[in-house]
PDB file of C-alpha atoms in Angstrom:
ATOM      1  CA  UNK A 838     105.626 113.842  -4.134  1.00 77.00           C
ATOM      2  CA  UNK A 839     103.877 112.903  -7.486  1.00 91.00           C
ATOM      3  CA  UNK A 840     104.582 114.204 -10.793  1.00 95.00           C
ATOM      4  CA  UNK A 841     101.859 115.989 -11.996  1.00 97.00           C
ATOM      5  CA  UNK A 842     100.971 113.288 -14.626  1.00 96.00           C
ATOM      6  CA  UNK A 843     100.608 111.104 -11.688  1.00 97.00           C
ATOM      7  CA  UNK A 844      98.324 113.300  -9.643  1.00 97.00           C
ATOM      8  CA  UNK A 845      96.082 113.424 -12.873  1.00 97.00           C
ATOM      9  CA  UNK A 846      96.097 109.712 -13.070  1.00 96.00           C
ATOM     10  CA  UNK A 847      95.228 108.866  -9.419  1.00 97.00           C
ATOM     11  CA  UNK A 848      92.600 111.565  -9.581  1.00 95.00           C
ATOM     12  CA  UNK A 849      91.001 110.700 -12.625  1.00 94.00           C
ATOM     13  CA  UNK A 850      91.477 114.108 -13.388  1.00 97.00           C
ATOM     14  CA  UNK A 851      92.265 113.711 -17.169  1.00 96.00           C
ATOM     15  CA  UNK A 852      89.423 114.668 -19.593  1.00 95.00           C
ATOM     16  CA  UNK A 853      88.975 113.464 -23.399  1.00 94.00           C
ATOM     17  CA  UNK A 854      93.143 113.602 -23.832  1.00 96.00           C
ATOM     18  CA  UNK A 855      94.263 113.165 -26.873  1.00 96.00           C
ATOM     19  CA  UNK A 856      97.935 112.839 -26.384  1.00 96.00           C
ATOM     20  CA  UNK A 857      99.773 111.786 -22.965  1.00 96.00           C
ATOM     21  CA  UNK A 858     103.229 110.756 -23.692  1.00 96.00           C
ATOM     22  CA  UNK A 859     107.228 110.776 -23.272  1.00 96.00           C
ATOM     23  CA  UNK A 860     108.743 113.646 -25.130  1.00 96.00           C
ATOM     24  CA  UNK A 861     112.557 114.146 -25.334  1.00 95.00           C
ATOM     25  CA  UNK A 862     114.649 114.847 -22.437  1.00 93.00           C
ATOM     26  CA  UNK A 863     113.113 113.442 -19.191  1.00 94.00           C
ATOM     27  CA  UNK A 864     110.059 115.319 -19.932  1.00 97.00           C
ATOM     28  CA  UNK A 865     106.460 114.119 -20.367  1.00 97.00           C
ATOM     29  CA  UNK A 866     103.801 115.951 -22.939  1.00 97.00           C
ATOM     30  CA  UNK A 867      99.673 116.301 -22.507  1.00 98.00           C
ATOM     31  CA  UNK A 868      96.976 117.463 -24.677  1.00 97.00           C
ATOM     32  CA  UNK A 869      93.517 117.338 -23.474  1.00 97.00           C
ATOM     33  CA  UNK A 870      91.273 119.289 -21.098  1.00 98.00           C
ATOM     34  CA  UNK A 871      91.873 118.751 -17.329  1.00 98.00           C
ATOM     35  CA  UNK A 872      89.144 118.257 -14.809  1.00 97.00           C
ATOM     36  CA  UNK A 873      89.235 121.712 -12.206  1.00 97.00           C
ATOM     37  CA  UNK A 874      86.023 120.415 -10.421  1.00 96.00           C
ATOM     38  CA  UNK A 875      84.214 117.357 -11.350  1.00 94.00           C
ATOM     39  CA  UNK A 876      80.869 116.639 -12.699  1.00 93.00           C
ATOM     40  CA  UNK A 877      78.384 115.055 -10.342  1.00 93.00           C
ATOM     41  CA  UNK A 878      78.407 111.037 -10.311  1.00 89.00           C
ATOM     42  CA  UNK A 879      75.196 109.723 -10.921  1.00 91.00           C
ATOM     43  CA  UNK A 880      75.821 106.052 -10.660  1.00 91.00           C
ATOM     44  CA  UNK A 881      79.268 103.839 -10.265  1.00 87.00           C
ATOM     45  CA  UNK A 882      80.052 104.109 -13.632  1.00 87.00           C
ATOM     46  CA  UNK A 883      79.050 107.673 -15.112  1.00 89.00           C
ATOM     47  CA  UNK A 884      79.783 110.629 -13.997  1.00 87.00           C
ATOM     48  CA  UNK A 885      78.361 114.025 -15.828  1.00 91.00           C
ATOM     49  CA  UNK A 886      80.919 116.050 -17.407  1.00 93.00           C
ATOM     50  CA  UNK A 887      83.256 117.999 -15.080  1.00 95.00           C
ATOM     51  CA  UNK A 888      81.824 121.355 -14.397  1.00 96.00           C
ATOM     52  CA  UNK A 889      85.132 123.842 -14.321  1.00 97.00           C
ATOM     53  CA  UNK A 890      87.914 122.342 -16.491  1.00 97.00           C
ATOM     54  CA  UNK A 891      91.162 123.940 -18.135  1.00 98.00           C
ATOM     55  CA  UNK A 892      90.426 123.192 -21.503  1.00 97.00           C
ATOM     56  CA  UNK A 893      92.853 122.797 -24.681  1.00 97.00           C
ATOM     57  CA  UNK A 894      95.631 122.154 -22.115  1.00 98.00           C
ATOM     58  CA  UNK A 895      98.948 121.832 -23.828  1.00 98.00           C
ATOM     59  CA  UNK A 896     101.342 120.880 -20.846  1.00 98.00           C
ATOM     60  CA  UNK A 897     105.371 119.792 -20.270  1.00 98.00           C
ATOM     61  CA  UNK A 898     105.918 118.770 -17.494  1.00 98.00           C
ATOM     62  CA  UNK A 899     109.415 117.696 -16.004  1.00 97.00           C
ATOM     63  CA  UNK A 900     109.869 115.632 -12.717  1.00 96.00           C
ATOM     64  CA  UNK A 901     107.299 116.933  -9.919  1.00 96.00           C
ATOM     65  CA  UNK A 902     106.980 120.723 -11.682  1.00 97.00           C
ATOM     66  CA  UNK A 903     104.709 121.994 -14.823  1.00 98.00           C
ATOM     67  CA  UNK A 904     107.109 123.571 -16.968  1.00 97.00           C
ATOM     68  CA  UNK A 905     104.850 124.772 -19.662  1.00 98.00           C
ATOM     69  CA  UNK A 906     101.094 125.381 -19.516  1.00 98.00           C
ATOM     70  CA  UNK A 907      98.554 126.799 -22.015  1.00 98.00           C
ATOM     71  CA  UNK A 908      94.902 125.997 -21.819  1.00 98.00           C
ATOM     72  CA  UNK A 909      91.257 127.843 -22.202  1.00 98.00           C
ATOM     73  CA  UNK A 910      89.096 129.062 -19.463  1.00 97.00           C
ATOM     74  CA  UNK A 911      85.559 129.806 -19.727  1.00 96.00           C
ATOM     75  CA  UNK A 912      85.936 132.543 -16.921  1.00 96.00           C
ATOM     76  CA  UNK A 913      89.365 134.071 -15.313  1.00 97.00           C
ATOM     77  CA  UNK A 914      87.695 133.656 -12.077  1.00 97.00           C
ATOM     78  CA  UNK A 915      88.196 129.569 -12.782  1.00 98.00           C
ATOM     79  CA  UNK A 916      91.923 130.580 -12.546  1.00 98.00           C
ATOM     80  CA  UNK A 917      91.605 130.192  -8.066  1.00 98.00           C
ATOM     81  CA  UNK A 918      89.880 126.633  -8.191  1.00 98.00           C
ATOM     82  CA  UNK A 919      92.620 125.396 -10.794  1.00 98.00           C
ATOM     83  CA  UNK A 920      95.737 126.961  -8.695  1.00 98.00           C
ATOM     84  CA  UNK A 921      94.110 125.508  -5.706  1.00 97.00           C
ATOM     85  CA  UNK A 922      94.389 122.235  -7.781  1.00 97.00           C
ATOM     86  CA  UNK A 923      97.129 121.917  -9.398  1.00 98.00           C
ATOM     87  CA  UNK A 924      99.371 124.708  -7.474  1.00 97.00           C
ATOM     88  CA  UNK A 925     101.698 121.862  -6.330  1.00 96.00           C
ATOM     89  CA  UNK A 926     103.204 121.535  -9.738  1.00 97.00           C
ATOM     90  CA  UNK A 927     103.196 124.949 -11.053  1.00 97.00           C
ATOM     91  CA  UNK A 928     106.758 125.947  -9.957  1.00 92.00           C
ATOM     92  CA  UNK A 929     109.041 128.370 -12.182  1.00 91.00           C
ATOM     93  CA  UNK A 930     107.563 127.513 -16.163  1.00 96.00           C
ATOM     94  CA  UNK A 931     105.566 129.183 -18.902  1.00 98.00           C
ATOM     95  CA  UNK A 932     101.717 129.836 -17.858  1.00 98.00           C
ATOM     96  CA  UNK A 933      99.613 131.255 -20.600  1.00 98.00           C
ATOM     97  CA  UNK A 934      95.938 131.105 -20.150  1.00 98.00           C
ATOM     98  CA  UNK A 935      93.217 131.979 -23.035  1.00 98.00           C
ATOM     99  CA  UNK A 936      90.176 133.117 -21.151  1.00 97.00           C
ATOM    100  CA  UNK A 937      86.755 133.821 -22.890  1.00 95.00           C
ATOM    101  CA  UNK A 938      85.448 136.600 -20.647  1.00 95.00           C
ATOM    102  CA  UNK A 939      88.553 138.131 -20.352  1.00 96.00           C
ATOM    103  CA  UNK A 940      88.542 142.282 -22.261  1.00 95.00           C
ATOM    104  CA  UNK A 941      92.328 142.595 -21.918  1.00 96.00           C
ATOM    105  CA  UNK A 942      95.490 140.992 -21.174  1.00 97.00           C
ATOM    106  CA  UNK A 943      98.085 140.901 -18.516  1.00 97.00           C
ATOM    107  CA  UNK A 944     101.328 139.277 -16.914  1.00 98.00           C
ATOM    108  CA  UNK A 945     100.160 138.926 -12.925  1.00 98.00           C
ATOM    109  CA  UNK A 946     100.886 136.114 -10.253  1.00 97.00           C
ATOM    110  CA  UNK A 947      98.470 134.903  -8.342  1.00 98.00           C
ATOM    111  CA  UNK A 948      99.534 132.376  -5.323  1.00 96.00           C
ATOM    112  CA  UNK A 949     102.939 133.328  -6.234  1.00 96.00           C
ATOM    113  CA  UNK A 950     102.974 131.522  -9.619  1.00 97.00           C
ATOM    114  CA  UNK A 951     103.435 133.864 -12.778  1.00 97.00           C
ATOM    115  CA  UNK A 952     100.559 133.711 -15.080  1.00 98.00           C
ATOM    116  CA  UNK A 953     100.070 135.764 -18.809  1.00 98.00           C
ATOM    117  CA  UNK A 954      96.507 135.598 -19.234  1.00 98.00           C
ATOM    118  CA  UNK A 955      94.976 136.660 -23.097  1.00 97.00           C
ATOM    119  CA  UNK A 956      91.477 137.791 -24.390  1.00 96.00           C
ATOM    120  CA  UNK A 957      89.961 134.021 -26.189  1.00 94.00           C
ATOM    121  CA  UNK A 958      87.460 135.084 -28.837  1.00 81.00           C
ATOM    122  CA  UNK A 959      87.012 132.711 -31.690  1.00 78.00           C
ATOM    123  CA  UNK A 960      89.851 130.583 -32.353  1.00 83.00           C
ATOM    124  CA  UNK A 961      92.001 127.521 -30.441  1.00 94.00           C
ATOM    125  CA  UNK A 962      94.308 127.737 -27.693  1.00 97.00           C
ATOM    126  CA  UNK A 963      96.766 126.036 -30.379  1.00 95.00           C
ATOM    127  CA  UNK A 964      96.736 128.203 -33.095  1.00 94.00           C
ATOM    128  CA  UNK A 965      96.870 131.019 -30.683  1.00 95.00           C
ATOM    129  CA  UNK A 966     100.432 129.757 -29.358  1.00 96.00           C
ATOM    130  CA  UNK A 967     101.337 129.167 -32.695  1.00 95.00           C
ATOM    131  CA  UNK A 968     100.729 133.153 -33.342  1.00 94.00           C
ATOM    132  CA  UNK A 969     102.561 133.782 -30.324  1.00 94.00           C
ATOM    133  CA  UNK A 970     105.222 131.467 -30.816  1.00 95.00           C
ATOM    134  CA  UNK A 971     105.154 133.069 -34.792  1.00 93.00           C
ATOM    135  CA  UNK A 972     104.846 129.385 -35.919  1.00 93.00           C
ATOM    136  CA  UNK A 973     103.487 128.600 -39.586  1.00 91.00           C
ATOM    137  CA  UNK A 974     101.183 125.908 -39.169  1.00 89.00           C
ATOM    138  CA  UNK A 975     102.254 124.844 -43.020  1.00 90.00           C
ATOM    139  CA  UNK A 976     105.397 123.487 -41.193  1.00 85.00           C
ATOM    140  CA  UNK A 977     104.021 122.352 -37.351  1.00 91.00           C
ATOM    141  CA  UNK A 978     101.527 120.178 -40.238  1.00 89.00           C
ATOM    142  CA  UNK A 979     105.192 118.549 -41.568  1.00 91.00           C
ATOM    143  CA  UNK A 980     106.000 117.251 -38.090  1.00 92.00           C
ATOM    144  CA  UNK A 981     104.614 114.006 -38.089  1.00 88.00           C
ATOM    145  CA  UNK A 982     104.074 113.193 -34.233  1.00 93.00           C
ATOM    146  CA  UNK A 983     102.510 115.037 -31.468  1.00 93.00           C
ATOM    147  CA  UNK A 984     105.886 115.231 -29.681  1.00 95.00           C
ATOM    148  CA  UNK A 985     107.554 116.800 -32.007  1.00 95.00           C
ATOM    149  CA  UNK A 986     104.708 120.006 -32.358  1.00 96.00           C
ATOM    150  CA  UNK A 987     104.798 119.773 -29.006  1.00 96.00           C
ATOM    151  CA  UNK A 988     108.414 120.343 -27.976  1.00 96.00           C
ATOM    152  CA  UNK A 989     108.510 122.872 -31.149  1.00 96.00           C
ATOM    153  CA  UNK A 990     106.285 124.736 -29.643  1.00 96.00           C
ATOM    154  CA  UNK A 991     107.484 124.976 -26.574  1.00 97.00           C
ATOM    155  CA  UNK A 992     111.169 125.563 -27.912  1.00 95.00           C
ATOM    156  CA  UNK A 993     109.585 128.805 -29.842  1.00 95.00           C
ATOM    157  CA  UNK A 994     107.423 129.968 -26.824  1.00 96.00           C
ATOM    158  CA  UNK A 995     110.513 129.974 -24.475  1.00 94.00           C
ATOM    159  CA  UNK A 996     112.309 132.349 -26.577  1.00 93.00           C
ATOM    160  CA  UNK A 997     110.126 134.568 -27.298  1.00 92.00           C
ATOM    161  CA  UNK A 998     108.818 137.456 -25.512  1.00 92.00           C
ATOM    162  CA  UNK A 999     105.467 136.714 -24.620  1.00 93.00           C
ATOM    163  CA  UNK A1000     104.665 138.189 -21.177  1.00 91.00           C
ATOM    164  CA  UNK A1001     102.052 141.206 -21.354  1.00 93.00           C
ATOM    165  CA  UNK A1002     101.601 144.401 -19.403  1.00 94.00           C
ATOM    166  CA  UNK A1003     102.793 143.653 -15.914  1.00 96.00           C
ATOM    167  CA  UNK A1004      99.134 143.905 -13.409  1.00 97.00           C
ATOM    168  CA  UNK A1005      97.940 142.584 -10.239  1.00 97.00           C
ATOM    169  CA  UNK A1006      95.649 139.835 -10.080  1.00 97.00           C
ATOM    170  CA  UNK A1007      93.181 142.374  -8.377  1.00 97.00           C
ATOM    171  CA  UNK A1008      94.041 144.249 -11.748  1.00 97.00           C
ATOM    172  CA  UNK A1009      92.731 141.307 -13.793  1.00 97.00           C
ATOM    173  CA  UNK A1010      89.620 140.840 -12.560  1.00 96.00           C
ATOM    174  CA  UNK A1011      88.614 144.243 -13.276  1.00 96.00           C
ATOM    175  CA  UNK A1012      89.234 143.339 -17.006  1.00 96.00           C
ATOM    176  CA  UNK A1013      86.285 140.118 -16.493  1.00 95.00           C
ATOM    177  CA  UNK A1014      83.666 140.917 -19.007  1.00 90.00           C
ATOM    178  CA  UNK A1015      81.000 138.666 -20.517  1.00 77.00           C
ATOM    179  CA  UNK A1016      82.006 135.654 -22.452  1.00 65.00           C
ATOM    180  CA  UNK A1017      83.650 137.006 -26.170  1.00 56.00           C
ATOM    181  CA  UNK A1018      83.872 133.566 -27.563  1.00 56.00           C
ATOM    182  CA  UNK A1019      82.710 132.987 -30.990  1.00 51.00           C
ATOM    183  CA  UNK A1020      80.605 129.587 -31.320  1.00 50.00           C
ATOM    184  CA  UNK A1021      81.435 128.173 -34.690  1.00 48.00           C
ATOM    185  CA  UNK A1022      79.345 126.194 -36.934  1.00 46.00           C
ATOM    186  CA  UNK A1023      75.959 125.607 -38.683  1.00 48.00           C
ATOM    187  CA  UNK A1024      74.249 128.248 -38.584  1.00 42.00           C
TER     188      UNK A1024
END
């Protein structure tokens, strides 16, 4: 089997990443949005913009499994299309998921993976793990490279105790409101 950094390569599933590297350890880091279902290819060359992606994805993976996962979704029912995916890989890690019409959170699984899923109004899937993680971001700015905030991160997050109310999935789609998130700028 592939590791999942393979599977994203030979699927041209990566979107706008902005880091996709070694980190310590045997394990590989990713920043970037992930394509869930592609955008519609128009000619050879260009294809539109996918039209469900994970957003903000800040992934470790480690061999063939995901061993930590964060990203944004526009709409917890995105969550089925991205297991269906990418279930392969998600094994026995950390799986947080900021979703914009979410009204409340939870710990569920769904497809047998374990999932904490959070409420995504107005800010980033990063400085929301950096809340969670109770992370300055004063002293994440003092780490010079992207594998070292990474693997921070992730060494905070795995100690601490961020799993939510225990629900079903069938539990967490009753919480699926409209879309809470904030658009920023000019106004």
């Amino acid at each position: 089997m592939a590791t999942p950094i393979e599977f994203i390569r030979e699927n041209e599933l990566a979107w706008q990443p902005s880091f996709s590297g070694d980190l310590s350890g045997g394990t590989y880091g990713y920043r970037g949005a992930l394509i869930i279902e592609a955008g519609k290819q128009i000619s050879a060359d260009r294809k539109l913009p996918p039209k469900i992606q994970a957003k903000q994805v800040i992934m470790i993976t480690e061999g063939e499994t995901i061993k930590f996962f964060a990203c944004e979704l526009d709409s917890f029912n995105d969550l089925a299309p991205m297991v269906e995916k990418y279930k392969a890989f998600f094994t026995n890690g950390l799986y947080l998921l900021y979703v914009t019409d979410l009204e409340k959170s939870g710990t569920f699984e769904y497809e047998g993976i374990k999932f904490t899923a959070f409420p995504l109004d107005e800010s980033s899937v990063w400085n929301e793990l950096l809340d969670l993680a109770d992370l300055d971001k004063s002293d994440m700015k003092a780490l010079k490279e992207q594998e070292e905030k990474i693997e921070t991160l992730y060494d905070e997050l795995s100690s601490a105790d961020v799993e939510e109310v225990s629900k079903t999935y069938e539990e967490m789609l009753t919480f699926v409101g409209e879309s809470s998130k904030q658009l920023m700028g000019a106004v």
